[in-house]
C-alpha cells in the first residue's frame, strides 16, 4: 500500500457482520431533470457496497449532491434518482431517509432486513454538513459502528461526514475506490517511471498554475493544449486571432517556457488548430496550416499535426498523466483532439496512464477508450489538490496516531 495510507485501515480489516456500517460515498453525479447522465461515480462505488453486503453489514450510504441553497432545492436536489439506480444495480430495496439527523435511521437499522439498504438524503440539506458541525456528526455517529470513507471526490472538503464524523468513530477506514484512487494517483505523485509525459488542457492557465509548477518538476515532456495553449502561444508572439487568452498570465507563460527549456525538458505547444469564426459556427471550421491563428478566427481544438506529435510522445512514455481537454470537446466536431489523446494513452498498454478527473475524465469516457486506461480519477478538485501535494482532510481524519505520538494514560 502507498505511504499515504500508512496508519489507515481498510474495509477489509473490520468484521462487518451485523454491524451498522456508514459508507460515505460520492454520489455527486451529473443529473439533468432528475435523470443521471453519467453513472461513472456510482459504478465506482459499487465494489465497496457489494463487499459490505456480502459480509452481512447493515449499510447506511451517505453523500452530498450539488450545492443546495435552502428548502426550495429539496425536490430538485434529492437523491431519489440515485436510490432508483442502486435498487436496479444492487437488487435491494433502498430506503431513502429524509432526515439523516433524526431518530429514523437508528430505528430502521434495528429491524433492517438483509434485502434492504439505507440511503440518507442529500447531506447538504443540513447546514451542519458543510459547517463540519460536531452536533450533526454526533447525530450520524449515534447509528454508526464502523465508518468507511469511499468518497474520494469529496475528501478535499472538511465537512461533517468527511472529517467530524470519523473522528467520533473508533472503527474507521477507507473503501476500495478510495484505496485505488490513492494508489494510482501516488504513481504520478511519487513513483513515476520515466519517460513521464503530462498533458495539460482546459480553459484557464490561472486555475492550473500550481499543477503546472508541480508537473514541471517531475515530467520529461509537457504537452499543452486546450484554451490555455493560446496564452502560451501569445507569450511567444504567435498570433492567436480571437481565441481565449489570459492577458495577465502571458508573462507567467513566457517565464515558464524559459524555465522548462533551460532545464532541458520538452514542452509541446500546438502546431496547428481547428478554428471557427464563432463557437457556434461549426460549419465554418477549418484547420490552420501553422500555429498562427488569423484575426476573426478562434481555436476550438488542436489540429491533426498536433494530434500526431502528441500521440507519438505519449506512445514513447512509461507514465502518462492527463488533465484538461484539448478543445471544446462537449461539441462533437471539436472533440477529435481530446479523443486522440485518450486513444494514444490507450494504445500505450505498457505505460501507467492516468486521467486526473473533471472534464478530462468526461472526455476520456466519451472517447470510448476508458476501459484501456490504467485509471480515470472520479475526483475533479480532489485529485488535483492531492497531486499538488495537499493533504486531503478526509484521509487525515482516518489516520491512527503513530505509537510514538500516542498519549499514555495517566
Ligand atoms: P478545465 O475545467 O479548466 O479543465 O476546462 C475545461 C473546459 O475547457 C471545457 O469545458 C472545454 O470546453 C474548455 N476548453 C477547452 N479548449 C477550449 C478552447 N480552445 N476554447 C474554449 N474553451 C475550451
Short mmCIF file of N, CA and C in Angstrom, two decimals, residues 240-243 275-277 284-286 293-299:
data_model
loop_
_atom_site.label_atom_id
_atom_site.label_comp_id
_atom_site.label_asym_id
_atom_site.label_seq_id
_atom_site.Cartn_x
_atom_site.Cartn_y
_atom_site.Cartn_z
N UNK A 240 -2.99 34.70 -32.24
CA UNK A 240 -3.99 33.71 -31.80
C UNK A 240 -5.40 34.17 -32.15
N UNK A 241 -5.52 35.17 -33.05
CA UNK A 241 -6.84 35.63 -33.50
C UNK A 241 -7.71 36.03 -32.33
N UNK A 242 -8.97 35.56 -32.35
CA UNK A 242 -9.87 35.91 -31.24
C UNK A 242 -9.99 34.77 -30.23
N UNK A 243 -9.01 33.89 -30.17
CA UNK A 243 -9.07 32.77 -29.22
C UNK A 243 -9.03 33.28 -27.79
N UNK A 275 -10.07 25.81 -36.13
CA UNK A 275 -10.56 27.16 -35.81
C UNK A 275 -11.96 27.37 -36.42
N UNK A 276 -12.70 28.28 -35.81
CA UNK A 276 -14.05 28.64 -36.29
C UNK A 276 -14.21 30.15 -36.16
N UNK A 277 -15.26 30.68 -36.78
CA UNK A 277 -15.47 32.12 -36.69
C UNK A 277 -16.18 32.49 -35.39
N UNK A 284 -18.16 26.56 -40.10
CA UNK A 284 -17.05 27.40 -40.59
C UNK A 284 -15.68 26.76 -40.29
N UNK A 285 -15.67 25.62 -39.65
CA UNK A 285 -14.40 25.15 -39.12
C UNK A 285 -13.40 24.75 -40.20
N UNK A 286 -12.14 25.03 -39.90
CA UNK A 286 -11.05 24.66 -40.79
C UNK A 286 -9.79 24.44 -39.95
N UNK A 293 -3.02 31.86 -35.72
CA UNK A 293 -4.47 31.95 -36.00
C UNK A 293 -4.76 33.37 -36.48
N UNK A 294 -5.49 33.45 -37.63
CA UNK A 294 -5.77 34.78 -38.20
C UNK A 294 -6.82 35.51 -37.37
N UNK A 295 -6.84 36.84 -37.52
CA UNK A 295 -7.87 37.66 -36.88
C UNK A 295 -9.25 37.17 -37.33
N UNK A 296 -10.20 37.18 -36.43
CA UNK A 296 -11.56 36.79 -36.80
C UNK A 296 -11.83 35.29 -36.62
N UNK A 297 -10.78 34.56 -36.25
CA UNK A 297 -10.96 33.13 -36.04
C UNK A 297 -10.57 32.78 -34.60
N UNK A 298 -11.17 31.72 -34.09
CA UNK A 298 -10.75 31.30 -32.74
C UNK A 298 -10.54 29.80 -32.69
N UNK A 299 -9.56 29.40 -31.88
CA UNK A 299 -9.20 27.99 -31.77
C UNK A 299 -10.18 27.24 -30.87
#
